[in-house]
Tab-separated table of C-alpha atoms and ligand atoms in Angstrom:
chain	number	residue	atom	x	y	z
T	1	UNK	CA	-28.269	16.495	-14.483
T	2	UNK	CA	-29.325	14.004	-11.946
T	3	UNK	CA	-26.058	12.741	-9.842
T	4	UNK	CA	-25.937	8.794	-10.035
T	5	UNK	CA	-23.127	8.792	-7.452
T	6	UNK	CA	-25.128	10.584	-4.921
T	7	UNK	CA	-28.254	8.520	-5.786
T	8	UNK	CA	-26.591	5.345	-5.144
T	9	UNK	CA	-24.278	6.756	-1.920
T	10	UNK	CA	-28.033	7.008	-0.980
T	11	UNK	CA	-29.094	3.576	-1.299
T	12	UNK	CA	-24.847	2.665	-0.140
T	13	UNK	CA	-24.815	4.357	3.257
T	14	UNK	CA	-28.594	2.468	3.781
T	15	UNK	CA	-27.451	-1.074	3.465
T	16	UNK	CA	-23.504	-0.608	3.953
T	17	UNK	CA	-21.864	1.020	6.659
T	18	UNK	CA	-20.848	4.420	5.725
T	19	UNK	CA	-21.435	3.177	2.119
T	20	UNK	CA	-17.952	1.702	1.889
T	21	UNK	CA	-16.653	-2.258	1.917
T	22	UNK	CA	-13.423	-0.476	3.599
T	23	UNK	CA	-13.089	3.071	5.301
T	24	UNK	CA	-10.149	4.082	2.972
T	25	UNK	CA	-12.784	4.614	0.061
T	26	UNK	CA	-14.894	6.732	2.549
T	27	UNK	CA	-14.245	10.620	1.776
T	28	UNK	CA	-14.530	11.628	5.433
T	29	UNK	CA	-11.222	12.691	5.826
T	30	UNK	CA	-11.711	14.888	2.531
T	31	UNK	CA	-15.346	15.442	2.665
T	32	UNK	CA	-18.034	15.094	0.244
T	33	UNK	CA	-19.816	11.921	-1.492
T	34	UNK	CA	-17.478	9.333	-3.178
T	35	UNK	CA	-17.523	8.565	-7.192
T	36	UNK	CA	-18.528	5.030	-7.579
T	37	UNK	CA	-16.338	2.880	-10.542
T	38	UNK	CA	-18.791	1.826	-13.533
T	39	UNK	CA	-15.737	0.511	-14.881
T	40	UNK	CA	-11.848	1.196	-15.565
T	41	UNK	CA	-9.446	0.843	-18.647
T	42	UNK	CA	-5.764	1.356	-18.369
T	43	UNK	CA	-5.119	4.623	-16.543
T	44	UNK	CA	-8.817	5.854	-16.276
T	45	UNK	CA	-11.695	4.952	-13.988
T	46	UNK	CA	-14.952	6.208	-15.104
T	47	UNK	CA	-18.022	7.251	-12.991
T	48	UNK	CA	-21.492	6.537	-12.664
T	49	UNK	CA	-21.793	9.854	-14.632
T	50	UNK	CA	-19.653	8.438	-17.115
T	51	UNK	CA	-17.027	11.081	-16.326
T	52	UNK	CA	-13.444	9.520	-16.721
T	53	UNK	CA	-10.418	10.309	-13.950
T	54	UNK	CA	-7.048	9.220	-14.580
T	55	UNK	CA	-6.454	7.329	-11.547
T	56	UNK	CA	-3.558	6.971	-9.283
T	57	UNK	CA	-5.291	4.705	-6.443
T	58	UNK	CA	-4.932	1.888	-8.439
T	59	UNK	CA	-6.634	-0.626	-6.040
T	60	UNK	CA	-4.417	0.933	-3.476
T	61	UNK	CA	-1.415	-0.403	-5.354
T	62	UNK	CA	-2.906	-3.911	-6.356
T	63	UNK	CA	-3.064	-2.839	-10.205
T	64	UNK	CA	0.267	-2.065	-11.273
T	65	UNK	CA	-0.502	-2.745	-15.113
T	66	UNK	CA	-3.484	-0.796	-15.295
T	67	UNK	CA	-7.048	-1.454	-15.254
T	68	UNK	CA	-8.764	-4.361	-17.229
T	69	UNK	CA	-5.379	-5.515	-18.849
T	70	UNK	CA	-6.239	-7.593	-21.482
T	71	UNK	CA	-3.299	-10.244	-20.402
T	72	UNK	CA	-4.892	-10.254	-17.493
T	73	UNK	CA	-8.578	-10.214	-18.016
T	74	UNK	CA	-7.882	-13.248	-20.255
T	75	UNK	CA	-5.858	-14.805	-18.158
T	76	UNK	CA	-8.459	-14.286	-15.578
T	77	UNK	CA	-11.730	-15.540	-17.921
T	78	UNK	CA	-9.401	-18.598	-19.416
T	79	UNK	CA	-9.385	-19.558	-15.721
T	80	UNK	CA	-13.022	-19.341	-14.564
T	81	UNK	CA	-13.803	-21.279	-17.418
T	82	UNK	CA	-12.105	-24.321	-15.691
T	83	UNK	CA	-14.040	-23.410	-12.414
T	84	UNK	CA	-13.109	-21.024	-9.832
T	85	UNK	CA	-12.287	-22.754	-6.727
T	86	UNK	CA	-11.722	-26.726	-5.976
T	87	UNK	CA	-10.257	-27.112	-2.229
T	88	UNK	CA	-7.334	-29.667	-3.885
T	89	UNK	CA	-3.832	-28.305	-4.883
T	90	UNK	CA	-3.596	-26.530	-8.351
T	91	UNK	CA	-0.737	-26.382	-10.591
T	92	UNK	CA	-1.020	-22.466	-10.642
T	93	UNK	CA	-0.327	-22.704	-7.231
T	94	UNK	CA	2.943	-23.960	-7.666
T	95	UNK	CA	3.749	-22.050	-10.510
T	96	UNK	CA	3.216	-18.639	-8.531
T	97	UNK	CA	4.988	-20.099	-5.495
T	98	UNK	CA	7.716	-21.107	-8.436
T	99	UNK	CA	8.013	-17.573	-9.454
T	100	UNK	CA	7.953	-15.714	-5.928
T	101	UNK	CA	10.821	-17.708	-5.144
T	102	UNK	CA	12.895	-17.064	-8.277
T	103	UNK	CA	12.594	-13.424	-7.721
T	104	UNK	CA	13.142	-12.909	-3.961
T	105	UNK	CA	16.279	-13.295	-2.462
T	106	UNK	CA	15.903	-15.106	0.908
T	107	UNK	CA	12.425	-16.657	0.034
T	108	UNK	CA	12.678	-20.236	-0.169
T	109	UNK	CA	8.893	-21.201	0.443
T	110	UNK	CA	5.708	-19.682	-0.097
T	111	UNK	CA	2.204	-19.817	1.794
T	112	UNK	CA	-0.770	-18.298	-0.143
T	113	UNK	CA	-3.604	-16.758	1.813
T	114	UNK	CA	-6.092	-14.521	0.257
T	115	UNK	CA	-5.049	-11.385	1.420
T	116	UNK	CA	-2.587	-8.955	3.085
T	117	UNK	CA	-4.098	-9.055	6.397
T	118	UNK	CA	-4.198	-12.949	6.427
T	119	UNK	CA	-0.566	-12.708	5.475
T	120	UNK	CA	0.762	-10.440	8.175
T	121	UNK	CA	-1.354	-12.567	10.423
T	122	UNK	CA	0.154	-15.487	9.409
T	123	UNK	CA	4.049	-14.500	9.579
T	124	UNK	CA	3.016	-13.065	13.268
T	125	UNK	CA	1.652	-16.344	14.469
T	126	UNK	CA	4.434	-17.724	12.844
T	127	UNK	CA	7.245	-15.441	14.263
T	128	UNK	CA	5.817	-16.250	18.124
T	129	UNK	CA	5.277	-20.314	17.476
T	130	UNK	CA	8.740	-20.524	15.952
T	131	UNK	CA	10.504	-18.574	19.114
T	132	UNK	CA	8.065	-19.639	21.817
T	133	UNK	CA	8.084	-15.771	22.356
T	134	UNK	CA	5.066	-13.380	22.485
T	135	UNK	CA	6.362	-9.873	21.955
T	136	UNK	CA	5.843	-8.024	18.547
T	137	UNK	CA	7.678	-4.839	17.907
T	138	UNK	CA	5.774	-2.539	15.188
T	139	UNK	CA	6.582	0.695	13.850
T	140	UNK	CA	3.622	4.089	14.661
T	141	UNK	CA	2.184	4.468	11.469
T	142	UNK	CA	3.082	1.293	9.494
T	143	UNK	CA	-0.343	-0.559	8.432
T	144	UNK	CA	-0.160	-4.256	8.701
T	145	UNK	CA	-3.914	-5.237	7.524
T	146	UNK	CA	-6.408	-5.144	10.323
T	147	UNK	CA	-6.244	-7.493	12.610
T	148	UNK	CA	-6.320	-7.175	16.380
T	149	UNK	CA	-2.674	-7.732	17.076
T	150	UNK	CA	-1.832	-5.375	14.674
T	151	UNK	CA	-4.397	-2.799	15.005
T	152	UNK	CA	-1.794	-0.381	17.321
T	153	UNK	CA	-1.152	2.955	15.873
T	154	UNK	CA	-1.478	1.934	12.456
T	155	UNK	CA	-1.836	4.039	9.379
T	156	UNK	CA	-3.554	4.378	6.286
T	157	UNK	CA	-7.475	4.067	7.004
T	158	UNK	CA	-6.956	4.641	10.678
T	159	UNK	CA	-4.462	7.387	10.828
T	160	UNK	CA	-7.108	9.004	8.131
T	161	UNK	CA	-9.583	8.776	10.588
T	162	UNK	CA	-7.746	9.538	13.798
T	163	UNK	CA	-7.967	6.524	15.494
T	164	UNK	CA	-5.050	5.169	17.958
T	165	UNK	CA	-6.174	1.640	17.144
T	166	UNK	CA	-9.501	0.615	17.199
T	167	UNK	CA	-12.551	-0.260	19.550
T	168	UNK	CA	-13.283	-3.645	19.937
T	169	UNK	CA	-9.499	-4.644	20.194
T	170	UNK	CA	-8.867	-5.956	23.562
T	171	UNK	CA	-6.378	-4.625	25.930
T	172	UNK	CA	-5.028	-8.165	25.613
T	173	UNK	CA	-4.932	-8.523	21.704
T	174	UNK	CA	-2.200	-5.361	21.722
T	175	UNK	CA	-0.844	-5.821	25.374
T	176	UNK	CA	2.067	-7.578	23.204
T	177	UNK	CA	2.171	-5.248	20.480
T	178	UNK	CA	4.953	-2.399	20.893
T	179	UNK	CA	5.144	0.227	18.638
T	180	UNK	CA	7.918	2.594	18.143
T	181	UNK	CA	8.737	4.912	15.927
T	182	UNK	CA	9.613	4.719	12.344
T	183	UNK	CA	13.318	5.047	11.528
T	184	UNK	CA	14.624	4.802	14.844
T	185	UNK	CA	15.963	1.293	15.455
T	186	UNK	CA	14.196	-0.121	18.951
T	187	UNK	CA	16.816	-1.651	21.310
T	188	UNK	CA	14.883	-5.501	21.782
T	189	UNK	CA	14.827	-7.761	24.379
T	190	UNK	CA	14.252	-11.251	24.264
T	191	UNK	CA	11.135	-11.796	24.691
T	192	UNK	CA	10.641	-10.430	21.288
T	193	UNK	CA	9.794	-12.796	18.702
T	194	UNK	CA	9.414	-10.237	16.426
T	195	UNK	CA	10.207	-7.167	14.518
T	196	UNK	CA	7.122	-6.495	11.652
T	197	UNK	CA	7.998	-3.914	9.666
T	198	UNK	CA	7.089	-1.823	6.024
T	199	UNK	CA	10.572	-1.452	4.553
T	200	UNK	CA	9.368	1.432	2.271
T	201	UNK	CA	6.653	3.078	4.714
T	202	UNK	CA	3.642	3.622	2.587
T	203	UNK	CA	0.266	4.097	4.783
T	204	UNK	CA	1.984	7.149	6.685
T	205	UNK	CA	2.120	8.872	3.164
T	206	UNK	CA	5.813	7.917	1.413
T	207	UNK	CA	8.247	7.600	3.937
T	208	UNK	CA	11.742	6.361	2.888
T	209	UNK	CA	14.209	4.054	5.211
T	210	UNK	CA	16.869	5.766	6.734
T	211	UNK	CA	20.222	4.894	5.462
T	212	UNK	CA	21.238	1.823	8.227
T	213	UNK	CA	17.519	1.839	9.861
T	214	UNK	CA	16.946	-1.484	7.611
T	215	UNK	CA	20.375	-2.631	8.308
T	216	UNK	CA	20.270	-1.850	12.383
T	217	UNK	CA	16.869	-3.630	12.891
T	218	UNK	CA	18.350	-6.807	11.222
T	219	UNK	CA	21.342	-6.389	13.667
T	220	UNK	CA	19.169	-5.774	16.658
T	221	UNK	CA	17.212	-8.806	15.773
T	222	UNK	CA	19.978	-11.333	15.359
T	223	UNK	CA	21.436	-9.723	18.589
T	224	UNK	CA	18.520	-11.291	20.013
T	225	UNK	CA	17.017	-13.850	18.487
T	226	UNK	CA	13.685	-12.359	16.996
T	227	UNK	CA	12.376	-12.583	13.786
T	228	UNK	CA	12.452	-9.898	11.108
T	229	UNK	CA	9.334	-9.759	9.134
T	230	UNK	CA	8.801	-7.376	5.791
T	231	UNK	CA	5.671	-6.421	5.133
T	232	UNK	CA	6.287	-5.920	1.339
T	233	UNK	CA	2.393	-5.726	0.603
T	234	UNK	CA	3.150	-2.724	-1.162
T	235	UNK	CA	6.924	-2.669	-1.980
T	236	UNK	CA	6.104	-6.285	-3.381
T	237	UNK	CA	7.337	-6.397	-6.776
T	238	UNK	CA	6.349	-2.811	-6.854
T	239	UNK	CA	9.753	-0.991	-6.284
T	240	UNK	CA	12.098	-4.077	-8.074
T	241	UNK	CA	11.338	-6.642	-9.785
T	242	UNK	CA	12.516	-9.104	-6.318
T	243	UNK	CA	10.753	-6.386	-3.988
T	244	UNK	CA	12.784	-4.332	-1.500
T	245	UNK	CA	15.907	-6.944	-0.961
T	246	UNK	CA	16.698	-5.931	-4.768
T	247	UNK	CA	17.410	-2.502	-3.734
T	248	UNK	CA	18.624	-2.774	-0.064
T	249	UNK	CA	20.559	-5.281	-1.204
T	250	UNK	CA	22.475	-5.953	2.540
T	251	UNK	CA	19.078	-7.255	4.314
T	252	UNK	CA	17.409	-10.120	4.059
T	253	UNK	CA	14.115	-10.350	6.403
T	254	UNK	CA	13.214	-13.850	7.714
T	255	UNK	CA	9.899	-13.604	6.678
T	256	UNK	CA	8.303	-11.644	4.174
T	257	UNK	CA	4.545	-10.532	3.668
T	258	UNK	CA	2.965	-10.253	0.441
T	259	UNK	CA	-0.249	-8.717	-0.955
T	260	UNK	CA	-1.759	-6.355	-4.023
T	261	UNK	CA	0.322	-6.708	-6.785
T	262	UNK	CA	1.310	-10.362	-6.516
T	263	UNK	CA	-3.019	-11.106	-7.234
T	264	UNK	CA	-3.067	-8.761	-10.106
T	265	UNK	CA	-6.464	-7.216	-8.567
T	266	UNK	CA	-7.665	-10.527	-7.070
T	267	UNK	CA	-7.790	-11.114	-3.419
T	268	UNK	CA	-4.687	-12.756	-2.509
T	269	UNK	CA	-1.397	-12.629	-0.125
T	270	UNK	CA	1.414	-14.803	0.206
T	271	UNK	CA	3.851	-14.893	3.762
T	272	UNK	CA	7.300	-16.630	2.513
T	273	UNK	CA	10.659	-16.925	3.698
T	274	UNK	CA	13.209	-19.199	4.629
T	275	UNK	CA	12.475	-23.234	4.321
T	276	UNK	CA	13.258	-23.881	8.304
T	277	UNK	CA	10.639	-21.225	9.273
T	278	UNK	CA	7.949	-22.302	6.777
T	279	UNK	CA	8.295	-25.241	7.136
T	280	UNK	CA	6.806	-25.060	10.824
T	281	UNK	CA	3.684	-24.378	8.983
T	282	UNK	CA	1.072	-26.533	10.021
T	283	UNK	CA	0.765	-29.337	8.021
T	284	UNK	CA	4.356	-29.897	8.790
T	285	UNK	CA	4.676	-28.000	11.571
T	286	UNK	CA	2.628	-27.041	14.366
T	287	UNK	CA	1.728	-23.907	13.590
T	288	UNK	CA	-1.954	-23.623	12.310
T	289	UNK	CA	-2.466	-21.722	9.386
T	290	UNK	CA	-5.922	-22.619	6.557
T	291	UNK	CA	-8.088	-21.125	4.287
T	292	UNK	CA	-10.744	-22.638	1.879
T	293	UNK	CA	-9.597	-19.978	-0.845
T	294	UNK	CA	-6.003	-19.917	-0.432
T	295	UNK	CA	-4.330	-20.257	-3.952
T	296	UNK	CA	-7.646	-19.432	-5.486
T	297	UNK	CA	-7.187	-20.366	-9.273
T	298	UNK	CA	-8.614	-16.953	-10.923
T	299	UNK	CA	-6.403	-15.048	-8.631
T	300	UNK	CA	-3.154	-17.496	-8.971
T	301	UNK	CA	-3.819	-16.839	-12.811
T	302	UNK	CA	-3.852	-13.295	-12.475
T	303	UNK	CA	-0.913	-13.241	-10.019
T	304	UNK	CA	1.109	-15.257	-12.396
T	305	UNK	CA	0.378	-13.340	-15.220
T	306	UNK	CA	1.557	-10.026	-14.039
T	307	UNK	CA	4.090	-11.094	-12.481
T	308	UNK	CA	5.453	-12.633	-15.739
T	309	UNK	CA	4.374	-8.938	-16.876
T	310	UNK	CA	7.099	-7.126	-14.904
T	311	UNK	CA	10.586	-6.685	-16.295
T	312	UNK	CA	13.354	-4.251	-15.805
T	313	UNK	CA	12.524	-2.011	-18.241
T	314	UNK	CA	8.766	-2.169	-16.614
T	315	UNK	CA	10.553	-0.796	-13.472
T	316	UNK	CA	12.961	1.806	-15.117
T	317	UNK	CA	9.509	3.241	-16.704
T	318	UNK	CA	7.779	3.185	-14.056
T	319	UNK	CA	10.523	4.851	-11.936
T	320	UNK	CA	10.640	8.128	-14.679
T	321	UNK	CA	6.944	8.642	-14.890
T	322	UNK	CA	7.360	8.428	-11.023
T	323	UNK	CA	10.003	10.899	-11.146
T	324	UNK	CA	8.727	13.097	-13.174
T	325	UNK	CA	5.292	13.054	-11.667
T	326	UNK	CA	6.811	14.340	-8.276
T	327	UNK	CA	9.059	17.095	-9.485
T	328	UNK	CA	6.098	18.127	-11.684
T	329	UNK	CA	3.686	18.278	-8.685
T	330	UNK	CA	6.499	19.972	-6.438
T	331	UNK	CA	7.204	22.524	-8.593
T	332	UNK	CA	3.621	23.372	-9.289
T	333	UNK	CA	2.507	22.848	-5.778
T	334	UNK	CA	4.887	25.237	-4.699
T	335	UNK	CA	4.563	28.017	-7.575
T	336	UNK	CA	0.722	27.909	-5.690
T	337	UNK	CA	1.902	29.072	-2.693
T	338	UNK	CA	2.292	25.909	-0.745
T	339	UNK	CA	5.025	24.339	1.364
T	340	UNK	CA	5.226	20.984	-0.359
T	341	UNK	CA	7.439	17.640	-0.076
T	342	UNK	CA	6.808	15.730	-2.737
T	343	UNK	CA	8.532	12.098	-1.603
T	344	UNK	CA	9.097	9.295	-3.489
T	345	UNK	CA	10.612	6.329	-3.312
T	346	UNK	CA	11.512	4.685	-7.192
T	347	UNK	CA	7.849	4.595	-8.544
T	348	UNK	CA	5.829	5.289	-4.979
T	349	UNK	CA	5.465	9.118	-4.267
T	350	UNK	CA	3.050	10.989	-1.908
T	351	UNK	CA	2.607	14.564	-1.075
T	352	UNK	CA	2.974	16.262	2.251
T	353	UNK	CA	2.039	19.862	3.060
T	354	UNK	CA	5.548	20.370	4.999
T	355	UNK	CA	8.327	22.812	4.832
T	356	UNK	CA	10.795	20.016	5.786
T	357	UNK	CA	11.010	16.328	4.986
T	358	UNK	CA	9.325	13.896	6.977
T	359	UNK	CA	10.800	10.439	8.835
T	360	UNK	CA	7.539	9.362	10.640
T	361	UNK	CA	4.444	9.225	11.409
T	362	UNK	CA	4.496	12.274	14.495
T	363	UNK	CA	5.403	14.391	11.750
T	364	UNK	CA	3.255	12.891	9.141
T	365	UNK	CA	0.368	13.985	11.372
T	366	UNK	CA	1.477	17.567	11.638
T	367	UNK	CA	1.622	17.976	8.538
T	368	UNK	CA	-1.628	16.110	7.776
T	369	UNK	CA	-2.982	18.486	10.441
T	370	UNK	CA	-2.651	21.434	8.516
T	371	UNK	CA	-5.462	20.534	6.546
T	372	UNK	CA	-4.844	21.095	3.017
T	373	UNK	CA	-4.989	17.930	1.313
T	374	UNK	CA	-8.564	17.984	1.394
T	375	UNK	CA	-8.172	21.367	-0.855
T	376	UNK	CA	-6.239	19.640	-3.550
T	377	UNK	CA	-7.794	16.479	-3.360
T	378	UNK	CA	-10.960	17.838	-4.417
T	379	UNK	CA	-9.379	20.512	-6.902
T	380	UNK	CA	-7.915	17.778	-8.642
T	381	UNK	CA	-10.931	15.561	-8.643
T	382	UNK	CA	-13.135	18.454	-10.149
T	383	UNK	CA	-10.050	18.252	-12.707
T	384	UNK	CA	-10.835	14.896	-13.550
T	385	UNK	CA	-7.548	13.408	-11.637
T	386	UNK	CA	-8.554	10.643	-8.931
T	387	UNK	CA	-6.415	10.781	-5.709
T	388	UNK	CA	-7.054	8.596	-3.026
T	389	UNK	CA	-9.577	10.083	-0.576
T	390	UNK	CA	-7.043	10.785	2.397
T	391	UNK	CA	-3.459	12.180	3.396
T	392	UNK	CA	-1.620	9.098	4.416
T	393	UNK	CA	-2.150	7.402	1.199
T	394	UNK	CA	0.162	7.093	-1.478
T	395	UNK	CA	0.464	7.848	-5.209
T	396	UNK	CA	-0.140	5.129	-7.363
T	397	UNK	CA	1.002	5.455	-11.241
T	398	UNK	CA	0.783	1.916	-13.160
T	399	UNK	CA	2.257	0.936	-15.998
T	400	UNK	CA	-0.613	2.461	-18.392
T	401	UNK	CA	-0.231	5.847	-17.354
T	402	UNK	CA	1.190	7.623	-20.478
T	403	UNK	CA	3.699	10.385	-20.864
T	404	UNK	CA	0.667	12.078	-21.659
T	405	UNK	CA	-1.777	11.415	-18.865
T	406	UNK	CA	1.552	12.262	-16.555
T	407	UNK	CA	1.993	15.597	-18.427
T	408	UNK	CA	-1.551	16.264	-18.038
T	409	UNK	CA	-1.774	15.358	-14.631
T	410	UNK	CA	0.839	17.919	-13.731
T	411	UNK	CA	-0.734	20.939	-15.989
T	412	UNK	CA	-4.040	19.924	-14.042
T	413	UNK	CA	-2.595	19.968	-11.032
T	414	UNK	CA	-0.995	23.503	-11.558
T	415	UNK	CA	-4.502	24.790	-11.728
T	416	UNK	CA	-5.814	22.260	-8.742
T	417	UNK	CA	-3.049	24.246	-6.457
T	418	UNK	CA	-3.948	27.548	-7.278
T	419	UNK	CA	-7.316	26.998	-6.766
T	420	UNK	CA	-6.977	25.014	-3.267
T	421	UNK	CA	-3.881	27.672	-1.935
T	422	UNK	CA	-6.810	30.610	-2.515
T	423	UNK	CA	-9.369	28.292	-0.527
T	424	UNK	CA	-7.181	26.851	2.205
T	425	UNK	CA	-5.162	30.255	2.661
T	426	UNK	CA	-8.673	32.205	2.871
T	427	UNK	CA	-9.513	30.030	5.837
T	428	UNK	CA	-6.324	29.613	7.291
T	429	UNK	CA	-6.310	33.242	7.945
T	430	UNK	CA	-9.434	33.674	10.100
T	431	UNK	CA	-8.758	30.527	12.426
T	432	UNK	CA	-4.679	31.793	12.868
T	433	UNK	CA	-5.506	34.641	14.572
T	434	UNK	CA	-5.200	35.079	18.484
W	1	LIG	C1	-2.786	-3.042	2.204
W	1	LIG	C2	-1.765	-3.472	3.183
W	1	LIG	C3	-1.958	-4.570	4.038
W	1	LIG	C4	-3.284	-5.286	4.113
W	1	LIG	O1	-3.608	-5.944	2.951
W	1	LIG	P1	-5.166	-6.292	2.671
W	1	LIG	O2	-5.116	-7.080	1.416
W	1	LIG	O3	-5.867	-4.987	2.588
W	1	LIG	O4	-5.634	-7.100	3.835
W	1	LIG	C5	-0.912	-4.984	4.827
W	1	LIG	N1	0.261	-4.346	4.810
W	1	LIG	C6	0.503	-3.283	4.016
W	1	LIG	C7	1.841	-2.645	4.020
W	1	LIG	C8	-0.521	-2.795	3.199
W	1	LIG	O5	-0.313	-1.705	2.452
């Protein structure tokens, strides 16, 4: 049977580099040629082959409801038909903005950009014009989008590919950029303006707060004056129906970053936060900050819509398939012969090939390092269950993944370990002798 993802990773890799719009869809950190999407439904992505996965990327957490959602694909249609972008202010606008504020505690005013990057970005520039200060403290394997300030140590895509940053970022675009290490609160000076942080580390694979690591960096930034800045791209209405403040209910950032779910699967991101900060936002304030398709209608519409989607009993069922998902894969990872950590954080989980649990990103790496994702991954893809295509990324259920496409997931995976513990153990053996 002729392969119509290889033919057109073929005619990808001639026009695109590396065949990929961004490297986290690239399978060099697992090997092999990547499926290309034909199209999706709920749980399932299907192939050029027409072979179906059930898939837990999800958009990289941007589709909580599932694929093609018919709320949302109408709500997404009903909009284009009034035309998809005017550069004047749109009553969706304000109703999104409306609802981000009714849900978050602390958020008072909302910006929309059109992604996560542009938000991070944004509550950056916004951190250093508000305190006239330049310094930015991030955390070694958080990922805060890719721009240049940010582009230290970072996670996700670049921890996959082993990159300390980036080429191309000046010495000067990160010579204010400190990073630290997760879950150990920094002491700051002040000439900090800033502490950026992912409250729920999720580009490192899942790595929980500490109990007080939250709490201490919102001391240590009031003890000095800087600005604390959660980067709930992924938490976002993903863990609570607020976002991270519902749960850790004793912090309140001063800024928040928002991406993924809040556009339903349309490009957007939000940065909002308190009214005296935002409100520095140029055309108030001084600080600069523009886009021509900021608050794009389609994507408000979306946004709004799923939003509206998410209740608590959306959280409490994604929080058992989540639960049930990891102890499944734990147990079955293990039976294989593995030393496994399945963590997970209410409906965010990720795997790590580790006989302990891990806090941060050193030990994310040595676990990565052991090289046996890449074993599963593929064991499980040949299974017909889509992981993402590297170590640091998370697990993804949405809201149409069934009991029984949970149940099956585990019973496939069952098999997937065996399979990859005889591979990766077969190999091990050679290369761990003297
Ligand atoms: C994905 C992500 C970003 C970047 O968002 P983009 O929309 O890809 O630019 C920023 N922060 C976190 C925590 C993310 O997971």
């Amino acid at each position: 049977m002729d392969d119509l993802n290889m033919a057109m990773w073929e005619r990808a890799t001639t026009v695109i580099p590396g065949g990929v719009n961004s490297p986290v869809r690239s399978f060099a950190s697992v090997g092999g040629v990547p499926y290309f999407v034909q199209r999706a439904k709920g749980a399932y992505v299907y192939d050029l082959n027409g072979r179906g996965y059930i898939d837990y990327v999800q958009s990289y957490g941007a589709s909580i409801l599932g694929h093609a959602d018919p709320r949302v694909t109408r709500a997404v249609s009903q909009a284009a038909e009034k035309g998809t972008t005017y550069g004047a202010p749109t009553e969706g606008e304000v109703l999104l903005a409306e609802e981000v504020v009714r849900r978050v505690r602390g958020v008072d005013m909302v910006r929309l950009v059109s992604s996560g990057t542009e938000a991070t970005m944004t509550a950056l520039r916004l951190a250093r014009g508000a305190t006239g200060r330049d310094k930015v403290v991030k955390f070694d394997g958080c990922y805060h989008g890719h721009s240049d300030q940010l582009l230290a140590a970072a996670g996700s895509g670049v921890a996959a590919l082993g990159l300390a940053g980036s080429a191309g970022v000046s010495q000067g675009a990160v010579a204010d950029t400190l990073v630290v290490p997760y879950n150990e609160v920094p002491v700051l000076d002040d000439e900090t303006a800033c502490v950026i942080v992912e409250p729920v580390a999720a580009n490192m694979g899942l790595v929980p707060p500490r109990d007080g690591f939250l709490e201490g960096l919102r001391r240590e930034c009031d003890r000095v004056g800087a600005i604390l800045i959660f980067d709930e791209v992924i938490t976002g209405f993903r863990v609570a129906k607020g976002g991270i403040t519902d749960v850790i209910i004793d912090v309140t950032p001063d800024l928040f970053c928002f991406g993924k779910v809040i556009g339903g699967g349309l490009p957007i991101g939000a940065v909002a936060g308190r009214r005296d900060l935002m409100e520095e936002l140029s055309p108030l304030g001084s600080i600069y900050q523009a886009g021509t398709l900021s608050g794009n209608p389609i994507a408000t519409a979306a946004g709004l819509v799923v939003l509206n989607s998410l209740d608590e009993p959306s959280y409490a069922m994604l929080d058992g398939r989540s639960k049930f998902l990891a102890e499944g894969l734990e147990k079955v990872i293990s039976d294989a012969g593995f030393s496994v950590q399945v963590q997970r954080y209410g409906p965010l989980l990720s795997l790590f090939f580790s006989d302990h649990a891990v806090t941060n990103y050193a030990e994310a790496k040595k676990s990565v390092a052991g090289g046996a994702y890449p074993y599963f991954f593929h064991a499980m893809l040949q299974r017909g269950v889509a992981l993402a295509p590297g170590p640091y990324e998370v697990i993804f259920p949405s809201l149409a993944h069934s009991w029984d496409d949970i149940e099956l997931t585990v019973d496939l995976a069952s098999a997937a370990a065996a399979q990859a513990w005889s591979s990766w153990s077969s190999k091990l053996v050679p290369t761990s002798k003297p």
